[in-house]
Every structure is written in C-alpha cells, then in structure tokens.
Tab-separated table of C-alpha atoms in Angstrom:
chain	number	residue	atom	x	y	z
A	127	UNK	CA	0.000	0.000	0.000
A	128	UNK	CA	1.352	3.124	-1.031
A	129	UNK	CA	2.144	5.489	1.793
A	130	UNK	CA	0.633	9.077	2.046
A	131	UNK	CA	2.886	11.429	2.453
A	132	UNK	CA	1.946	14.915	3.870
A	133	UNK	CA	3.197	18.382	5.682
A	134	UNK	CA	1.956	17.689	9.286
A	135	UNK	CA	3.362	20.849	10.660
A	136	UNK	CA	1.569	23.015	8.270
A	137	UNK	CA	-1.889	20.776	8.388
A	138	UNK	CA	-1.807	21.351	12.043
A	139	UNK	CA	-1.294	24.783	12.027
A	140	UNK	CA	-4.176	25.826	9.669
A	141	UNK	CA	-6.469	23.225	11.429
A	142	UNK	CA	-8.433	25.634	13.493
A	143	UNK	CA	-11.903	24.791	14.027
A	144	UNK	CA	-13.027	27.950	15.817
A	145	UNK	CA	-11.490	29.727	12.957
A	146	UNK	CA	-13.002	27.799	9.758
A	147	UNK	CA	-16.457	28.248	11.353
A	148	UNK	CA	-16.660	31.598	11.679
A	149	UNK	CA	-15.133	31.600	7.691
A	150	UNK	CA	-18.029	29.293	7.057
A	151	UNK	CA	-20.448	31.442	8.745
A	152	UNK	CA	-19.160	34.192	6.824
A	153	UNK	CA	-19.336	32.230	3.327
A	154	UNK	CA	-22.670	31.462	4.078
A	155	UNK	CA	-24.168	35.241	3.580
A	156	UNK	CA	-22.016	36.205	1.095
A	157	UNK	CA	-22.118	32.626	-1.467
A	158	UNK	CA	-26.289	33.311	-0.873
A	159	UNK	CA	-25.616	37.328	-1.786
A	160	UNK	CA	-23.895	36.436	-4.933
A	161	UNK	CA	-26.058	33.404	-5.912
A	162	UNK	CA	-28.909	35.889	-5.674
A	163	UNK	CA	-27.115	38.527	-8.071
A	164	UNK	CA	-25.309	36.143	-10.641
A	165	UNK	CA	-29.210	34.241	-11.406
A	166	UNK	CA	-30.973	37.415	-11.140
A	167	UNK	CA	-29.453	39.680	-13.847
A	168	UNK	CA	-30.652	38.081	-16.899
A	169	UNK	CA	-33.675	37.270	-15.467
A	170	UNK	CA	-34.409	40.815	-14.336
A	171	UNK	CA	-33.346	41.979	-17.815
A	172	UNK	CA	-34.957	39.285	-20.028
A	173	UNK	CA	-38.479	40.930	-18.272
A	174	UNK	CA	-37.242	44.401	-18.630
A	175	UNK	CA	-36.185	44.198	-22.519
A	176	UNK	CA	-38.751	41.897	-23.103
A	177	UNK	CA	-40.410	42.505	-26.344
A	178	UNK	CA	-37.976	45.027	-27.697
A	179	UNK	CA	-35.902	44.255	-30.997
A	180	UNK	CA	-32.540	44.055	-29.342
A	181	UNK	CA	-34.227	41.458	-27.080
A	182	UNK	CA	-33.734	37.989	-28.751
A	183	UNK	CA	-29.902	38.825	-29.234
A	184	UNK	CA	-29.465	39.445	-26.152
A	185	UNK	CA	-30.807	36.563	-24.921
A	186	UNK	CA	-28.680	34.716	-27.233
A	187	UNK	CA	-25.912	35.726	-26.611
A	188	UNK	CA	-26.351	35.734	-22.774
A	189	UNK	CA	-27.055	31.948	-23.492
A	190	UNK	CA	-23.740	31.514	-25.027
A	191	UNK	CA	-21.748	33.155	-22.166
A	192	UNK	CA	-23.699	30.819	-20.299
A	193	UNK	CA	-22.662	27.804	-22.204
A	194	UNK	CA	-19.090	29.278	-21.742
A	195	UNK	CA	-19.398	29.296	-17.913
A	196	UNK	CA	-20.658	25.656	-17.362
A	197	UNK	CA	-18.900	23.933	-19.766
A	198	UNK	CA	-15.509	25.231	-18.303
A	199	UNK	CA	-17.070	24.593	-14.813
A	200	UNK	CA	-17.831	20.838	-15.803
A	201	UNK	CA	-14.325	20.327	-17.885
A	202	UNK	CA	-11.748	22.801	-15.372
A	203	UNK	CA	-13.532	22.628	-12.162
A	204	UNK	CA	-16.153	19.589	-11.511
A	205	UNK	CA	-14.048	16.960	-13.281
A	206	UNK	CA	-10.597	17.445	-12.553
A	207	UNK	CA	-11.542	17.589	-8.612
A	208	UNK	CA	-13.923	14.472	-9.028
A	209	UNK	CA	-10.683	13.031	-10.639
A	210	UNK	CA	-8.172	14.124	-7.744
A	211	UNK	CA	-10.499	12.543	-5.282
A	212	UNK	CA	-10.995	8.897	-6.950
A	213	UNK	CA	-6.722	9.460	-6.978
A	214	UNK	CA	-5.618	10.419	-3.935
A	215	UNK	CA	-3.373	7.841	-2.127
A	216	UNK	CA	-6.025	7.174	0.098
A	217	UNK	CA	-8.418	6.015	-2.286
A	218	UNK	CA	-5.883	4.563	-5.401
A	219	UNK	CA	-4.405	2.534	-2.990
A	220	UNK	CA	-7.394	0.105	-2.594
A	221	UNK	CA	-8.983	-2.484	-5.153
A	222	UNK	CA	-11.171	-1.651	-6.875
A	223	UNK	CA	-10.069	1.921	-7.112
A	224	UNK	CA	-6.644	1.388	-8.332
A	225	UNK	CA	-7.603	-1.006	-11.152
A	226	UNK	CA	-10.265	1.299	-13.328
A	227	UNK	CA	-10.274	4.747	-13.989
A	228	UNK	CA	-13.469	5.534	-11.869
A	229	UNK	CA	-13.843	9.212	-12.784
A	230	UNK	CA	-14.426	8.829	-16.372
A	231	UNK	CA	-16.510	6.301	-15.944
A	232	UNK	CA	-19.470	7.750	-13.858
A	233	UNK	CA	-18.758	10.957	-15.662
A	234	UNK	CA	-19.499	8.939	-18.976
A	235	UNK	CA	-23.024	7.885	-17.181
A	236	UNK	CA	-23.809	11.017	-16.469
A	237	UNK	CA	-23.484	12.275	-19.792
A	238	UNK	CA	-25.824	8.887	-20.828
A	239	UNK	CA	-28.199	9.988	-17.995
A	240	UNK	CA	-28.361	13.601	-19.520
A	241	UNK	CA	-29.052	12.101	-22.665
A	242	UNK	CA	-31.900	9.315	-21.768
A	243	UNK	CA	-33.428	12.171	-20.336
A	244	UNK	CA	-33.324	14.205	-23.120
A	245	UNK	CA	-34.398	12.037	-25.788
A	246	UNK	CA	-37.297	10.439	-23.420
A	247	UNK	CA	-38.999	14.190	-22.423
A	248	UNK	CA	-38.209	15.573	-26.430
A	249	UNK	CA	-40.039	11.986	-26.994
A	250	UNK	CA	-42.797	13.205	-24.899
A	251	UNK	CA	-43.182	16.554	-26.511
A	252	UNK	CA	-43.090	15.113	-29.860
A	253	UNK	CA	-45.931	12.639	-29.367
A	254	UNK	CA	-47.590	15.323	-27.417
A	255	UNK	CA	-47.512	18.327	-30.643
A	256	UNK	CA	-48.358	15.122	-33.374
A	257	UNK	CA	-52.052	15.048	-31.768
A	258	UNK	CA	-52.019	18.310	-32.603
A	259	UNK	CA	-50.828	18.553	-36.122
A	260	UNK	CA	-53.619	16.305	-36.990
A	261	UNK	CA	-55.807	19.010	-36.471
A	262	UNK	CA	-56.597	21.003	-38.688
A	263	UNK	CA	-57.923	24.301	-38.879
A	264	UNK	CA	-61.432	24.527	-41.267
A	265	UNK	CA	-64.454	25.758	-41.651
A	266	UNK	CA	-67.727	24.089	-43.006
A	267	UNK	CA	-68.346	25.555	-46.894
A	268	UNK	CA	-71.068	24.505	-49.730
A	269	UNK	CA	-69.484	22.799	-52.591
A	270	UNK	CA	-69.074	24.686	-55.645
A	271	UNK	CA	-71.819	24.047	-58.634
A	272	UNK	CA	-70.673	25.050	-62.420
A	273	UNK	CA	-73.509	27.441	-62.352
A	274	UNK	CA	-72.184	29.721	-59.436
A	275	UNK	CA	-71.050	33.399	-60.593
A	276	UNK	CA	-67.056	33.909	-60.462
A	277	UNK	CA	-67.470	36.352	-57.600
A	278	UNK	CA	-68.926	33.529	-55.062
A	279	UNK	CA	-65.872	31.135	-56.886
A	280	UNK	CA	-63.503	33.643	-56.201
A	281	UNK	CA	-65.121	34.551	-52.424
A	282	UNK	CA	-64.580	30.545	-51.837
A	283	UNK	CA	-60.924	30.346	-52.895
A	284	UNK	CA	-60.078	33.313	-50.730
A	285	UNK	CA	-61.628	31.812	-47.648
A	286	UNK	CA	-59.436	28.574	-48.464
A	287	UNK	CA	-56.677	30.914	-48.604
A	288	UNK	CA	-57.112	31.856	-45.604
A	289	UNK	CA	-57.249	28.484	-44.016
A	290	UNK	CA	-53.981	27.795	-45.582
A	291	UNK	CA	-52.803	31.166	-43.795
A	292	UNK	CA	-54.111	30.037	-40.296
A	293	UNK	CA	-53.048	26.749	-40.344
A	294	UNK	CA	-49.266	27.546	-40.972
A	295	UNK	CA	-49.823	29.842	-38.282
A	296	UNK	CA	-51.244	27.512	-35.921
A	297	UNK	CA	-47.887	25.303	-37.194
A	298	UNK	CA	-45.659	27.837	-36.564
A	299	UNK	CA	-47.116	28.374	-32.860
A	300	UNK	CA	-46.641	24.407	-32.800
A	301	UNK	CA	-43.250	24.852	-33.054
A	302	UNK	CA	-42.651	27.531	-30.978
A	303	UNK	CA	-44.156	25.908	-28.057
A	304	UNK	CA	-42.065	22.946	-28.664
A	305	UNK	CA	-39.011	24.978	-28.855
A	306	UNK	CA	-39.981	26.635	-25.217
A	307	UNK	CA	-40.751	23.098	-23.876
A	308	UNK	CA	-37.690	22.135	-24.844
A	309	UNK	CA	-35.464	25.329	-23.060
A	310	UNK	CA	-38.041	24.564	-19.993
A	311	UNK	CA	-36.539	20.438	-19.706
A	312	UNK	CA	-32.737	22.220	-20.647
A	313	UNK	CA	-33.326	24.668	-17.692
A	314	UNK	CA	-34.645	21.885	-15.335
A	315	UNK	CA	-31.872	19.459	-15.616
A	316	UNK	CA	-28.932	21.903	-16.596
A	317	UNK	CA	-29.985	23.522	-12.618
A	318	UNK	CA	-30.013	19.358	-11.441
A	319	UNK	CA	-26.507	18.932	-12.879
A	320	UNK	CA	-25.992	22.620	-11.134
A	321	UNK	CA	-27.038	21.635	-7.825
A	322	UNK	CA	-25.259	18.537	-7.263
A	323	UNK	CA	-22.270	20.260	-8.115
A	324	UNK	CA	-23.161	23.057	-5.756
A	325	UNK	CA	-24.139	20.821	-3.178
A	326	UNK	CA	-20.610	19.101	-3.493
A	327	UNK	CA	-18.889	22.291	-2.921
A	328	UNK	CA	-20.837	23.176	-0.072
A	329	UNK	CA	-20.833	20.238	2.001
A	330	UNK	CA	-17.162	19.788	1.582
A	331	UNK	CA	-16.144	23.793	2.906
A	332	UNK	CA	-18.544	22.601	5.461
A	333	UNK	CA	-16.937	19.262	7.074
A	334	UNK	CA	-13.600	21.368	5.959
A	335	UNK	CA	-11.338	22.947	9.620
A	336	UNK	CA	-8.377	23.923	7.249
A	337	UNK	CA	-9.213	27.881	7.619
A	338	UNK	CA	-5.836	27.917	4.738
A	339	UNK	CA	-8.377	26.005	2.499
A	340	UNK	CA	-11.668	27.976	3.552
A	341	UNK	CA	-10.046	31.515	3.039
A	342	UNK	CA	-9.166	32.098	-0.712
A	343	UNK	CA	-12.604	29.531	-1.177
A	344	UNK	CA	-14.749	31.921	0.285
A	345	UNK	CA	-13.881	34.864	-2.489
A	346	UNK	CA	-13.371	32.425	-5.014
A	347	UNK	CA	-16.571	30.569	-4.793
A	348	UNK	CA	-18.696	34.482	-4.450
A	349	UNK	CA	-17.107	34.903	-8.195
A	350	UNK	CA	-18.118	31.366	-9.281
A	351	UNK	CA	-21.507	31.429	-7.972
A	352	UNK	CA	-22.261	34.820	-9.920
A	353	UNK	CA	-20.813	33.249	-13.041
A	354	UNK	CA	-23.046	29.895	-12.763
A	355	UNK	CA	-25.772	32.019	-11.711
A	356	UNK	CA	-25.556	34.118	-14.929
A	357	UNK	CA	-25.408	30.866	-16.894
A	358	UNK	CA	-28.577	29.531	-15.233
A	359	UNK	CA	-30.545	32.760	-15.096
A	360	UNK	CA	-29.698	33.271	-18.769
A	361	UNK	CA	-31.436	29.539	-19.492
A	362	UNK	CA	-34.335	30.309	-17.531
A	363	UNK	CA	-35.007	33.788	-19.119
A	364	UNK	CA	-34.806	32.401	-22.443
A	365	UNK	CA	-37.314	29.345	-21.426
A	366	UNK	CA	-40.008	32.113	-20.654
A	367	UNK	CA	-40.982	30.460	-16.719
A	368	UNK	CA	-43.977	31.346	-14.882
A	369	UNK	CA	-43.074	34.334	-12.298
A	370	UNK	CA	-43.476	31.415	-9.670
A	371	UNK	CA	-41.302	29.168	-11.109
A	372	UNK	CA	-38.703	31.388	-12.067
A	373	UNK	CA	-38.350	32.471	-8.585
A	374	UNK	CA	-38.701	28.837	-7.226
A	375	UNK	CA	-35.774	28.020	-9.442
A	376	UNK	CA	-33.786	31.389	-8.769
A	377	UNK	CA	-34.001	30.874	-4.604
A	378	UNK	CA	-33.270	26.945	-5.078
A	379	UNK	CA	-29.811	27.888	-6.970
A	380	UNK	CA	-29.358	30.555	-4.726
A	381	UNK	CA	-29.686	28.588	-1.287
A	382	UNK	CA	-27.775	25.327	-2.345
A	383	UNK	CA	-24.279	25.697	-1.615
A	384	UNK	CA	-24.713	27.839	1.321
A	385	UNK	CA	-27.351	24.993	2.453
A	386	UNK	CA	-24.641	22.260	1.648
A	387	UNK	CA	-22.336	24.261	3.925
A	388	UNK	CA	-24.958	24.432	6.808
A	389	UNK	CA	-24.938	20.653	6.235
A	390	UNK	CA	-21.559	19.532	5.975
A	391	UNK	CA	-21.022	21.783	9.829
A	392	UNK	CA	-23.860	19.947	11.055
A	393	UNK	CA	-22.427	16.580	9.984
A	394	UNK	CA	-19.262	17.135	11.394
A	395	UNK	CA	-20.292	18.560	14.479
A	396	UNK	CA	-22.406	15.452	14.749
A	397	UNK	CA	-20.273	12.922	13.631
A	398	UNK	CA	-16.750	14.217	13.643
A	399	UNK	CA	-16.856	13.168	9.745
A	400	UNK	CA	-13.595	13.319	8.240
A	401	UNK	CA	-14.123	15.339	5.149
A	402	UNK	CA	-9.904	13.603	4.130
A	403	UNK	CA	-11.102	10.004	4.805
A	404	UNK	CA	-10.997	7.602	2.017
A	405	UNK	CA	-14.957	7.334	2.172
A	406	UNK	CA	-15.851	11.164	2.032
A	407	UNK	CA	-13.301	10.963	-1.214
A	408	UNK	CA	-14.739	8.706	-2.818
A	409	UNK	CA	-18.056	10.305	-2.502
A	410	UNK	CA	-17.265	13.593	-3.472
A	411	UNK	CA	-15.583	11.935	-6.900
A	412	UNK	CA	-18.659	9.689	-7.738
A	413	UNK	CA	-20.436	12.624	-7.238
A	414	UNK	CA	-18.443	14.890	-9.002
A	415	UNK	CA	-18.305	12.571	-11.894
A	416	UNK	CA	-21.810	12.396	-12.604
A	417	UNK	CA	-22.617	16.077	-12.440
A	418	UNK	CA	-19.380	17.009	-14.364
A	419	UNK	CA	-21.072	14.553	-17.281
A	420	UNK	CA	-24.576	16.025	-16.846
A	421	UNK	CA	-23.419	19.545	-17.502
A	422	UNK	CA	-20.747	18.764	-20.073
A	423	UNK	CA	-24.329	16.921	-21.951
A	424	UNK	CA	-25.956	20.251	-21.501
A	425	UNK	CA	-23.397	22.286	-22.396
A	426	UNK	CA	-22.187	20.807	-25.724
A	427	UNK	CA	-25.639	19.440	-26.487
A	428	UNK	CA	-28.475	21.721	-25.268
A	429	UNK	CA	-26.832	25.188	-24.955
A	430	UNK	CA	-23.896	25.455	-27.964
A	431	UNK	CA	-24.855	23.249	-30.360
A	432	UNK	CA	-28.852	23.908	-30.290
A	433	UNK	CA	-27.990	27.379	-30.618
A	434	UNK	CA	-25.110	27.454	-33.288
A	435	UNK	CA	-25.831	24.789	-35.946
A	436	UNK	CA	-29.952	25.375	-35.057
A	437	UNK	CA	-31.001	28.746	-34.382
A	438	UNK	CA	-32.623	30.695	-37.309
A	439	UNK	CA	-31.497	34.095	-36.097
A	440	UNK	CA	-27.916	33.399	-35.657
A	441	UNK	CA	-27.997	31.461	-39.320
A	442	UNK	CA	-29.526	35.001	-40.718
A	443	UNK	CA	-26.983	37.330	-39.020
A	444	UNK	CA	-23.371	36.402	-39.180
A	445	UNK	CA	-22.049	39.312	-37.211
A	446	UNK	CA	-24.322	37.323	-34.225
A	447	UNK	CA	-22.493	33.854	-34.658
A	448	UNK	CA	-19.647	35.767	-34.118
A	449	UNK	CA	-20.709	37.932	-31.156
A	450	UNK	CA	-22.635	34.593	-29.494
A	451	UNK	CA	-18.749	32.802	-30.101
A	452	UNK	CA	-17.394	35.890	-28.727
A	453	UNK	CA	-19.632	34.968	-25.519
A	454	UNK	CA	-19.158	31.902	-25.473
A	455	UNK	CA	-14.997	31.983	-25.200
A	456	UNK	CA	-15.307	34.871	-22.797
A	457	UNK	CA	-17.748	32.833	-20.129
A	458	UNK	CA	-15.192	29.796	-20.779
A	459	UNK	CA	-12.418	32.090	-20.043
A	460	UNK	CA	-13.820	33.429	-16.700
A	461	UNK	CA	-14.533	30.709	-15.114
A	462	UNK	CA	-11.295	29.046	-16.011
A	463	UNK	CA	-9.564	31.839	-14.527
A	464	UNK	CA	-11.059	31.399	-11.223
A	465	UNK	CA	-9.883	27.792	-10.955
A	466	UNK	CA	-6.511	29.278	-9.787
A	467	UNK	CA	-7.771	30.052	-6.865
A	468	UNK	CA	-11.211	27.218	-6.452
C-alpha cells in the first residue's frame, strides 16, 4: 500500500476549528448574496427588454456566455476535482479503485443519464404536438356548382386561402411551443446537474477545519456562484418560466451551496466526519463525476450546439455567430480563470 505522504506541521497549524467556522459562517451570507445577483441579472433583464428588438440577441448571446461558464465549470472545475479525489493515495491505494479509472466512468453515465433524459422528455413533446398537427384548422363551406357566378368562386378560394394562412400559423405556434418546452426540460436538468455540483462544494467547505483552504474559497466561490448564476438565469429567461417558477428556481440555486455548507457543519459537528477520509473521497468523486457529465451533456448538447448549428437568427446574421462565439470563449475564459484560486 502506497504510503501518504503529507506536511503535518503546516496541516496542524491551519487546522483551526473555531477559525473555519466563523469563515463558514461568513461564506454562508455572502455565497447566498452572490447566488442571488449572478441568477438574477438576466432574469431581471430578459423581463425588462422583453419585447424590444434588441431582445432575442441578447438573450442569445447571454445563453452563449452561459454555455461558456458551465462547460468550463464541468471540464476545469467539476471533473478534474472528481478526478483528484478517486486518486488520492487514500483512495488509489485500494482495489477496486486502483484497477479502473473511476472518474471517467461515472462521468461517462452522467453524460448517458443527460441524454436518456433528453431524448425520453423531447419523446414526450413530440408525441404530445403530433395530436395536434392532426388538427386542422377549417371551416364548413357549400361545394361549388358550375352554375355559381365567379365572384362567389372567387369569395370561396379566398376563404381557403385563408385556411392555408391560419393553419401555418397555428404550425408555426406548434413549433414555438415545442421549442420553449424544450429550453423549460434544458433549464430543469442543466440547474439538477448545477445543484449537485453546488451541493458538493458546499458540504465539503462545510466538514472542511483547514481555515488555509476555507479563506481564498470563500472569495473564489462568491465569483463562481455569480458566473453559474448568470449561466442559469440566462437559461431560464430564455425558457419564458412562470413568475413562480422562475423564482422557485432562482431561490433553489441561490440557497444550495450555502445549504450544503450548513450541512456539511452539522455533519461534522455530529459525527466528527472526516471530510480527508478515504470514504468522504470517494463520494465527493462519484459525485463529481456524474454532475461534471450532466453539464458537459448540456453544455455541448443543449446550450452550444442547439444554438449554433440550429437557431434561425444566428444562421440570418453572421455578425451574431460571431458575437454569441465571442460569448461563449469569454464565459469559458472566466470561469477558467477562477480555478486558480477554487
């Protein structure tokens, strides 16, 4: 068994558990704070600009910053630390650990979990909008005899006309309301994927009494949450929410990590948990895993390609693609940044 090797004298000194929970305490307000911000401001302005010209860009390329942000949180943040956990002497030293590369594994059935439940709620909607393309929109009319007058011919073909008018209409309000069903199931299980992540983070600062750990996590995790919070709030704007749910969905995001912090103090207070143990590791990398795969689904899947390769307005505009790309590098490059520091 391989042996761990580790500075005790500096371990001991930043083990301080009067210190780390007054950090925690601290966290607490401000993670909630910024949680509360970073979801808010696209939701805010999505109902502000709503309805104006400049509003579908914006929206779009909100989206695309978002897409930015959680694909670098799934590939720089969620994985590698899943992946540190499943390989820390601790844990690689013990069968079946050492003999399969764990990580990739679970993050692989995440990304299959994303994707059964994509294809069985897009199933859903589908069989749910055929019904309705079967009906079709017409009127009751008296067949046309030779000896009618032109003007009662020509009355009859313009109220067929107009049936063909209404019922590409009511097609093209089909389709629309397919297209929101689907942002509402991308919103719903890109926040899932969001909150076990979150709830990860929290309940690990939370069993954590390294105040050298909890310090620089504290700042770093106020940044991240605003970022993710963007990301989300962009989603949900776009999906077009009730008021209630948008708000049920805002305060959930908002309240999870702080919540997982609550929990992982309670849990070690009750327990004297061991948030280094091999167990707690191995948890925190299963877990990891599987969100990391759920959000790098939604992110490649759902958010960038749905919008680049799909989206009629982006198709008709190319100065858009290259703002929504322009987005989309600068929400990947933020939240990498902040992985120097969480």
């Amino acid at each position: 068994m391989a042996l761990c090797v580790t500075d005790t004298a500096h371990a001991l000194s930043c083990r301080d558990s009067k210190a780390a929970a007054h950090l925690k305490l601290i966290s607490v307000f401000v993670i909630f704070f910024t949680s509360v911000i970073g979801i808010s401001l696209p939701v805010v302005l999505a109902r502000l600009f709503h309805g104006r010209p400049v509003y579908d860009k914006a929206i779009l390329i909100i989206k695309c910053f978002a897409a930015g942000v959680i694909l670098s949180t799934s590939l720089v943040h969620v994985l590698p630390d899943a992946y540190d956990a499943l390989s820390d002497c601790q844990v690689a030293s013990r069968h079946p650990w050492k003999d399969f590369p764990f990580s990739g594994l679970i993050t692989l059935v995440g990304v299959l979990t994303a994707l059964l439940v994509d294809l069985t709620a897009t199933s859903h909607v589908e069989s749910h909008g055929h019904g309705n393309r079967n009906l079709k929109v017409t009127k009751d009319y008296t067949p046309i005899g030779a000896s009618e007058e032109l003007g009662v011919v020509e009355k009859k073909l313009g109220v067929e006309e107009k049936e063909v008018e209404l019922g590409i209409a009511a097609a093209a309000v089909e389709e629309d309301e397919s297209v929101r069903l689907k942002q509402k199931l991308v919103s719903q299980v890109l926040e899932i994927g969001i909150i076990f992540h979150s709830v990860i983070i929290g309940a690990t600062m939370g069993m954590s009494q390294n105040q050298c750990t909890i310090r620089p996590l504290v700042a770093a995790l106020a940044f991240h949450q605003i970022f993710e919070g963007m990301g989300l709030g962009g989603c949900i704007a776009q999906a077009g929410f009730s008021i209630g749910t948008t708000a049920y969905m805002s305060f959930m995001f908002s309240v999870t990590t702080p919540m997982g912090i609550v929990l992982g103090m309670i849990v070690f207070s009750v327990t004297g948990y061991d948030d280094s143990s091999s167990n707690a590791l191995i948890l925190e990398g299963l877990l990891g895993s599987l969100s990391s795969g759920i959000l790098i689904y939604m992110a490649l899947v759902d958010l960038i390609a749905l919008d680049f390769f799909h989206n009629k307005l982006m198709s008709s505009e190319p100065f858009l693609k290259k703002a929504s790309f322009g987005a989309l590098v600068l929400g990947s490059t933020s939240m990498s940044i902040l992985a120097l520091w969480a």
